[in-house]
Amino acid sequence: MPDPASDAAFLTRNTVAALPDGALQRRLEEAAREGRQLRVKLGLDPTAPDLHLGHTVVLQKLREFQDLGHRVVLIVGDYTARVGDPSGRSSTRPALSGEEIDANARTYQEQAFRVLREDPDLLEVRFNGEWLDMKMEELFRIARTTTVAQLLERDDFAKRFAARQPISVLELLYPLMQGYDSVAIRADVELGGTDQTFNLLLGRDLQRHFGVPEQSILTLPILPGVDGVDKMSKSLGNHIGVTEAPDEMYGRTLSIPDEAMATWRTLLAVPDPPDGTGPRDAKRALARAIVERFHSTDAAVAAQERFDAVFVAKAVPDDVPTFSVAPDAGSVHLPAVIAEAFGRSRGEARRLLAGGGVKLDGSVVPADGLDLPASDLDGKVLQVGKRAFTRLKLTD
């Protein structure tokens, strides 16, 4: 039998706020009396192609609701993405094309399923274009519910307004559009980061206006990036993507500051290590747990072994792939090889060379080593950065 009090305590244990006070437990009690699932909403705007560990903080909370038998409604914001969420922004977001949004939406769904249970009884995926592609008269009904003064109370809007920075009318509509999502799917609970608090509360206002029971709100902390300081963000380069290779995921986790480990374990729901575990072993355990979650136990063990071989024993991994190189007049243009072998741009390859980030058989390639004799490369291991290796093989 469900225990609403203990379930509410479990679900709110690592949140920042549960609003209004006691609302989640009351919702759980109602659902238990009525013998139904709660409808737990999360909206994701597909403004970028990949999810990172920061996104999984809220996805993991959704999974906890699923594990308790409730229904998650994952809203892919194909229409709100056309506006771009202004939360935390100091300028208007650049517009994305419909093709970019559709491609990102497909990727988001695939990657979200690495955390969520893909069970039709516990998961519902909706696109908010279903209801936001509306007549102008319906948009007027939504716009009448909120004043400009209310919208300008948002911290980001208030700062931009005070600084006389542009705020588009479309951006002012964004919180209303997100809030109407809660009306359309009759959300019982909505989740979001702390930067979404205004939008989530406005969703309650809209539900009340349209005669829909008001949702409970859970806000979750923001995961710091691998630098341990700023919010994890692809634009800052301090992220770990959920689809990254096990070796990269393991190695980048080991780069976080010791003082960030407790926060990472809490927000990513990774168990604490045994008492007395030192920082080095605690961080290795955290890295293994993350790789295991998104890949497998075997992948986590292999990633740790390869890391130890490369960075502790200073050895080249045993399973280095081979990359075939066709010389041109007896020489090889190294930036082109790096670009093709590792998926980097030639400009990035040149920057790596300039910074001493490229090695051949363990020796740093000089910054001016752009065109090298082919005979100097055959059979040698090319290393880019800390964790990328390939063995070069010359072809005719």
Coordinates of C-alpha atoms in Angstrom, one line a residue:
M1 CA 0.0 0.0 0.0
P2 CA 1.3 3.5 -0.8
D3 CA 2.4 5.6 2.2
P4 CA 2.0 9.2 1.1
A5 CA 3.9 10.7 4.0
S6 CA 7.0 8.5 3.5
D7 CA 6.8 8.8 -0.3
A8 CA 6.7 12.6 0.0
A9 CA 9.6 12.6 2.4
F10 CA 11.6 10.4 0.0
L11 CA 10.8 12.5 -3.1
T12 CA 11.6 15.9 -1.4
R13 CA 14.8 14.7 0.4
N14 CA 17.2 16.4 -2.1
T15 CA 15.1 19.2 -3.5
V16 CA 15.5 22.9 -2.9
A17 CA 11.8 23.6 -2.4
A18 CA 8.5 21.8 -2.4
L19 CA 5.7 24.4 -3.1
P20 CA 3.3 25.1 -1.6
D21 CA 4.2 23.5 1.7
G22 CA 2.7 20.1 2.1
A23 CA 1.1 20.1 -1.3
L24 CA 3.0 17.1 -2.6
Q25 CA 1.9 14.9 0.3
R26 CA -1.7 16.1 -0.2
R27 CA -1.5 15.1 -3.9
L28 CA -0.1 11.7 -3.0
E29 CA -3.0 11.2 -0.5
E30 CA -5.6 12.2 -3.1
A31 CA -4.1 9.8 -5.7
A32 CA -4.0 6.9 -3.1
R33 CA -7.7 7.5 -2.2
E34 CA -8.7 7.7 -5.8
G35 CA -6.6 4.7 -6.9
R36 CA -4.8 6.7 -9.7
Q37 CA -1.4 7.8 -10.7
L38 CA -0.1 11.3 -10.3
R39 CA 0.8 13.1 -13.6
V40 CA 4.3 14.4 -13.1
K41 CA 5.4 17.0 -15.7
L42 CA 8.8 18.0 -17.0
G43 CA 9.3 20.2 -20.0
L44 CA 12.5 20.2 -22.0
D45 CA 13.1 22.6 -24.9
P46 CA 15.3 20.9 -27.5
T47 CA 17.6 23.9 -28.0
A48 CA 20.8 21.8 -28.2
P49 CA 21.4 18.3 -29.5
D50 CA 22.6 16.6 -26.4
L51 CA 21.7 16.1 -22.7
H52 CA 24.4 16.2 -20.0
L53 CA 24.6 15.1 -16.4
G54 CA 23.1 18.4 -15.3
H55 CA 19.8 17.4 -17.1
T56 CA 19.8 14.0 -15.4
V57 CA 19.3 15.6 -11.9
V58 CA 15.7 16.3 -12.7
L59 CA 15.3 13.2 -14.9
Q60 CA 16.4 11.0 -12.0
K61 CA 13.7 12.6 -9.8
L62 CA 11.2 11.7 -12.5
R63 CA 12.5 8.2 -12.4
E64 CA 11.8 8.1 -8.6
F65 CA 8.2 9.0 -9.3
Q66 CA 8.0 6.2 -11.9
D67 CA 9.5 3.7 -9.5
L68 CA 6.6 4.6 -7.1
G69 CA 4.1 3.9 -9.8
H70 CA 3.3 7.4 -11.1
R71 CA 3.1 8.6 -14.6
V72 CA 5.7 10.9 -16.0
V73 CA 4.7 13.4 -18.8
L74 CA 7.8 14.4 -20.7
I75 CA 6.9 17.5 -22.7
V76 CA 9.2 18.1 -25.7
G77 CA 9.0 21.9 -26.2
D78 CA 9.0 22.0 -30.0
Y79 CA 7.0 25.3 -29.8
T80 CA 8.5 26.9 -26.8
A81 CA 12.0 26.1 -28.3
R82 CA 11.0 28.5 -31.1
V83 CA 11.0 31.3 -28.4
G84 CA 13.9 30.1 -26.2
D85 CA 13.6 30.0 -22.5
P86 CA 14.8 33.4 -21.2
S87 CA 15.5 32.1 -17.7
G88 CA 18.9 33.3 -16.5
R89 CA 19.6 35.1 -19.8
S90 CA 21.0 38.5 -20.2
S91 CA 20.1 38.7 -23.9
T92 CA 17.6 37.3 -26.4
R93 CA 18.3 33.7 -27.5
P94 CA 19.1 33.2 -31.2
A95 CA 16.3 31.5 -33.1
L96 CA 16.6 27.9 -34.2
S97 CA 15.2 26.5 -37.4
G98 CA 12.4 24.0 -37.4
E99 CA 14.7 21.3 -38.7
E100 CA 17.2 21.9 -35.9
I101 CA 14.5 21.7 -33.3
D102 CA 13.0 18.5 -34.7
A103 CA 16.5 16.9 -34.9
N104 CA 17.3 17.9 -31.3
A105 CA 13.9 16.7 -30.1
R106 CA 14.6 13.2 -31.4
T107 CA 18.0 13.2 -29.7
Y108 CA 16.5 14.4 -26.4
Q109 CA 13.9 11.6 -26.3
E110 CA 16.5 8.9 -27.0
Q111 CA 18.9 10.2 -24.3
A112 CA 16.2 10.8 -21.7
F113 CA 15.3 7.1 -22.0
R114 CA 18.8 6.4 -20.5
V115 CA 17.3 7.5 -17.2
L116 CA 13.5 7.1 -17.5
R117 CA 11.7 3.8 -17.7
E118 CA 10.3 3.5 -21.2
D119 CA 7.1 1.9 -20.0
P120 CA 3.8 3.2 -21.6
D121 CA 2.1 2.9 -18.2
L122 CA 4.6 5.1 -16.6
L123 CA 5.7 7.5 -19.4
E124 CA 3.9 9.8 -21.8
V125 CA 5.8 11.9 -24.3
R126 CA 4.0 14.9 -25.7
F127 CA 5.0 17.8 -28.0
N128 CA 3.6 21.2 -26.9
G129 CA 3.0 22.1 -30.5
E130 CA -0.1 19.9 -30.0
W131 CA -1.8 22.7 -28.1
L132 CA 0.3 25.8 -28.6
D133 CA -0.4 25.7 -32.4
M134 CA -3.6 27.6 -31.6
K135 CA -5.9 30.3 -33.0
M136 CA -5.1 33.9 -32.1
E137 CA -8.3 34.1 -30.0
E138 CA -7.0 31.3 -27.8
L139 CA -3.7 33.0 -27.3
F140 CA -5.5 36.2 -26.3
R141 CA -7.3 34.2 -23.6
I142 CA -4.0 33.1 -22.1
A143 CA -2.4 36.5 -22.4
R144 CA -5.3 38.1 -20.4
T145 CA -4.4 36.0 -17.3
T146 CA -1.1 37.8 -16.5
T147 CA 0.1 41.4 -16.4
V148 CA 3.3 42.8 -17.7
A149 CA 4.1 43.9 -14.2
Q150 CA 3.9 40.3 -13.0
L151 CA 6.3 39.2 -15.8
L152 CA 8.8 41.9 -15.0
E153 CA 9.0 40.6 -11.4
R154 CA 11.2 37.8 -12.9
D155 CA 14.8 38.4 -11.9
D156 CA 16.2 38.1 -15.4
F157 CA 13.5 40.3 -16.9
A158 CA 13.9 42.8 -14.1
K159 CA 17.7 43.1 -14.5
R160 CA 17.4 43.5 -18.3
F161 CA 14.6 46.1 -18.0
A162 CA 16.7 48.1 -15.4
A163 CA 19.7 47.9 -17.7
R164 CA 17.6 49.0 -20.7
Q165 CA 18.5 45.8 -22.5
P166 CA 16.0 44.4 -25.1
I167 CA 13.2 42.1 -24.0
S168 CA 11.1 40.9 -26.9
V169 CA 7.3 40.5 -26.6
L170 CA 7.8 36.8 -27.6
E171 CA 10.1 36.3 -24.5
L172 CA 7.4 37.7 -22.3
L173 CA 5.0 35.1 -23.7
Y174 CA 7.4 32.2 -22.9
P175 CA 6.4 31.8 -19.2
L176 CA 2.7 31.8 -20.3
M177 CA 3.3 29.2 -22.9
Q178 CA 5.2 26.9 -20.4
G179 CA 2.5 27.5 -17.8
Y180 CA -0.2 26.5 -20.3
D181 CA 1.5 23.2 -20.8
S182 CA 0.4 22.4 -17.3
V183 CA -3.2 23.3 -18.1
A184 CA -3.1 21.2 -21.3
I185 CA -1.9 18.0 -19.7
R186 CA -3.5 18.6 -16.3
A187 CA -0.2 18.2 -14.4
D188 CA -0.4 17.2 -10.7
V189 CA 3.3 17.9 -10.1
E190 CA 5.9 19.8 -12.1
L191 CA 9.6 19.6 -11.7
G192 CA 12.3 22.0 -12.7
G193 CA 15.6 23.6 -11.7
T194 CA 15.7 26.5 -9.3
D195 CA 16.0 28.9 -12.2
Q196 CA 12.5 27.8 -13.3
T197 CA 10.6 28.7 -10.1
F198 CA 8.8 31.7 -11.6
N199 CA 7.6 29.7 -14.6
L200 CA 6.4 26.8 -12.4
L201 CA 4.4 29.1 -10.1
L202 CA 2.9 30.8 -13.1
G203 CA 1.7 27.4 -14.2
R204 CA -0.3 27.2 -11.0
D205 CA -1.9 30.6 -11.7
L206 CA -2.9 29.5 -15.2
Q207 CA -4.3 26.2 -14.0
R208 CA -6.4 28.1 -11.4
H209 CA -7.6 30.5 -14.1
F210 CA -8.7 27.7 -16.4
G211 CA -10.3 25.6 -13.7
V212 CA -7.7 22.9 -13.4
P213 CA -6.4 21.7 -10.0
E214 CA -3.2 23.5 -9.2
Q215 CA 0.1 21.5 -9.5
S216 CA 2.6 20.8 -6.7
I217 CA 6.1 22.1 -7.5
L218 CA 9.5 20.6 -6.8
T219 CA 12.6 22.6 -7.6
L220 CA 16.0 20.9 -7.8
P221 CA 19.5 22.2 -7.3
I222 CA 21.7 23.0 -10.3
L223 CA 24.6 20.6 -10.8
P224 CA 28.0 22.3 -11.0
G225 CA 30.2 21.4 -14.0
V226 CA 33.5 19.6 -13.8
D227 CA 35.1 22.9 -12.7
G228 CA 33.1 22.7 -9.5
V229 CA 32.0 26.3 -9.8
D230 CA 29.7 27.2 -12.7
K231 CA 26.5 25.5 -13.7
M232 CA 27.1 22.5 -16.0
S233 CA 26.8 23.8 -19.5
K234 CA 27.9 22.8 -22.9
S235 CA 28.6 26.4 -23.9
L236 CA 31.1 26.6 -20.9
G237 CA 32.7 23.3 -21.8
N238 CA 32.4 22.0 -18.2
H239 CA 29.9 19.3 -19.0
I240 CA 29.8 15.5 -19.3
G241 CA 27.4 14.3 -22.0
V242 CA 25.2 11.3 -21.2
T243 CA 26.3 9.7 -24.5
E244 CA 30.1 10.3 -24.1
A245 CA 32.4 7.3 -24.3
P246 CA 33.1 5.5 -21.0
D247 CA 36.7 6.5 -21.0
E248 CA 35.9 10.2 -21.4
M249 CA 33.1 10.1 -18.9
Y250 CA 35.3 8.4 -16.3
G251 CA 38.3 10.7 -16.9
R252 CA 36.3 13.9 -16.8
T253 CA 34.6 12.9 -13.6
L254 CA 38.0 12.4 -12.0
S255 CA 38.8 16.0 -12.9
I256 CA 36.2 17.5 -10.6
P257 CA 37.5 19.3 -7.4
D258 CA 37.3 17.2 -4.2
E259 CA 34.9 19.7 -2.6
A260 CA 32.4 19.1 -5.4
M261 CA 32.1 15.3 -4.8
A262 CA 29.5 15.5 -2.1
T263 CA 27.2 17.7 -4.2
W264 CA 27.6 15.4 -7.2
R265 CA 26.8 12.3 -5.2
T266 CA 23.7 14.0 -3.7
L267 CA 22.3 15.4 -6.9
L268 CA 23.1 12.4 -9.1
A269 CA 21.8 10.0 -6.4
V270 CA 25.1 8.1 -6.1
P271 CA 25.6 6.4 -2.7
D272 CA 28.3 7.7 -0.3
P273 CA 31.4 5.6 -0.1
P274 CA 32.2 3.7 3.2
D275 CA 33.4 5.8 6.1
G276 CA 37.1 6.4 5.9
T277 CA 37.4 6.3 2.2
G278 CA 40.0 8.8 1.0
P279 CA 39.2 11.5 -1.7
R280 CA 41.1 9.6 -4.5
D281 CA 39.1 6.4 -4.0
A282 CA 35.9 8.2 -3.4
K283 CA 36.2 10.0 -6.7
R284 CA 37.1 6.8 -8.5
A285 CA 33.9 5.2 -7.0
L286 CA 31.9 8.2 -8.2
A287 CA 33.3 7.9 -11.7
R288 CA 32.6 4.2 -11.9
A289 CA 29.0 4.7 -10.7
I290 CA 28.4 7.3 -13.4
V291 CA 29.9 5.2 -16.2
E292 CA 27.9 2.2 -15.0
R293 CA 24.7 4.1 -15.0
F294 CA 25.0 5.3 -18.6
H295 CA 26.9 2.3 -20.0
S296 CA 27.5 -0.9 -18.0
T297 CA 29.4 -2.4 -15.1
D298 CA 31.9 -3.9 -17.6
A299 CA 32.4 -0.6 -19.3
A300 CA 33.1 1.1 -15.9
V301 CA 35.7 -1.5 -14.9
A302 CA 37.3 -1.3 -18.3
A303 CA 37.4 2.6 -18.2
Q304 CA 39.1 2.5 -14.8
E305 CA 41.6 -0.1 -16.0
R306 CA 42.5 2.0 -19.1
F307 CA 42.7 5.2 -17.1
D308 CA 45.2 3.5 -14.7
A309 CA 47.2 2.1 -17.6
V310 CA 47.5 5.5 -19.3
F311 CA 47.8 7.9 -16.4
V312 CA 49.1 5.8 -13.5
A313 CA 51.3 3.3 -15.3
K314 CA 51.9 5.7 -18.3
A315 CA 51.2 2.9 -20.8
V316 CA 49.4 3.0 -24.1
P317 CA 46.0 1.2 -24.0
D318 CA 46.0 -2.3 -25.5
D319 CA 42.9 -1.8 -27.6
V320 CA 44.1 1.3 -29.6
P321 CA 42.2 1.5 -32.9
T322 CA 44.1 1.8 -36.2
F323 CA 43.6 4.7 -38.5
S324 CA 44.8 4.5 -42.1
V325 CA 46.7 7.4 -43.6
A326 CA 47.4 8.1 -47.3
P327 CA 50.6 10.2 -47.7
D328 CA 50.7 13.0 -50.2
A329 CA 54.1 13.3 -51.9
G330 CA 55.7 11.5 -49.0
S331 CA 54.3 13.7 -46.2
V332 CA 51.2 13.8 -44.0
H333 CA 49.3 17.0 -43.0
L334 CA 48.8 16.2 -39.3
P335 CA 45.9 18.6 -38.6
A336 CA 43.9 16.8 -41.3
V337 CA 44.7 13.4 -39.7
I338 CA 43.6 14.6 -36.3
A339 CA 40.4 16.0 -37.8
E340 CA 39.5 12.8 -39.5
A341 CA 40.7 10.4 -36.8
F342 CA 39.2 12.1 -33.8
G343 CA 36.3 14.2 -35.2
R344 CA 38.0 17.5 -34.4
S345 CA 38.1 20.5 -36.7
R346 CA 41.4 21.4 -38.4
G347 CA 41.5 24.7 -36.4
E348 CA 41.1 22.8 -33.2
A349 CA 43.8 20.4 -34.2
R350 CA 46.2 23.3 -34.8
R351 CA 45.3 24.8 -31.4
L352 CA 46.1 21.4 -29.8
L353 CA 49.4 21.3 -31.6
A354 CA 50.3 24.8 -30.5
G355 CA 49.5 24.0 -26.9
G356 CA 51.5 20.8 -26.8
G357 CA 48.4 18.6 -26.7
V358 CA 49.5 16.1 -29.5
K359 CA 52.0 13.3 -29.0
L360 CA 53.5 10.6 -31.2
D361 CA 54.6 7.5 -29.2
G362 CA 54.6 9.6 -26.1
S363 CA 56.6 12.5 -27.4
V364 CA 55.1 15.9 -27.8
V365 CA 54.8 17.0 -31.4
P366 CA 56.3 20.5 -31.9
A367 CA 53.8 23.4 -32.5
D368 CA 55.2 23.7 -36.1
G369 CA 54.8 20.0 -36.8
L370 CA 52.0 20.4 -39.3
D371 CA 53.5 18.5 -42.3
L372 CA 55.5 15.4 -41.2
P373 CA 57.4 12.8 -43.3
A374 CA 55.1 9.8 -43.7
S375 CA 58.0 7.5 -42.7
D376 CA 58.0 9.1 -39.2
L377 CA 54.3 8.2 -38.6
D378 CA 53.9 4.5 -39.8
G379 CA 52.9 2.3 -36.8
K380 CA 53.2 5.1 -34.2
V381 CA 50.5 5.9 -31.7
L382 CA 49.0 9.4 -32.1
Q383 CA 47.6 10.8 -28.9
V384 CA 45.3 13.9 -28.8
G385 CA 44.6 15.4 -25.4
K386 CA 44.6 13.0 -22.4
R387 CA 42.4 10.1 -23.5
A388 CA 42.3 9.9 -27.3
F389 CA 44.6 7.4 -29.0
T390 CA 44.9 5.8 -32.5
R391 CA 47.7 3.9 -34.2
L392 CA 48.6 5.2 -37.6
K393 CA 49.0 2.9 -40.6
L394 CA 50.2 4.1 -43.9
T395 CA 48.4 3.1 -47.1
D396 CA 49.3 3.5 -50.8

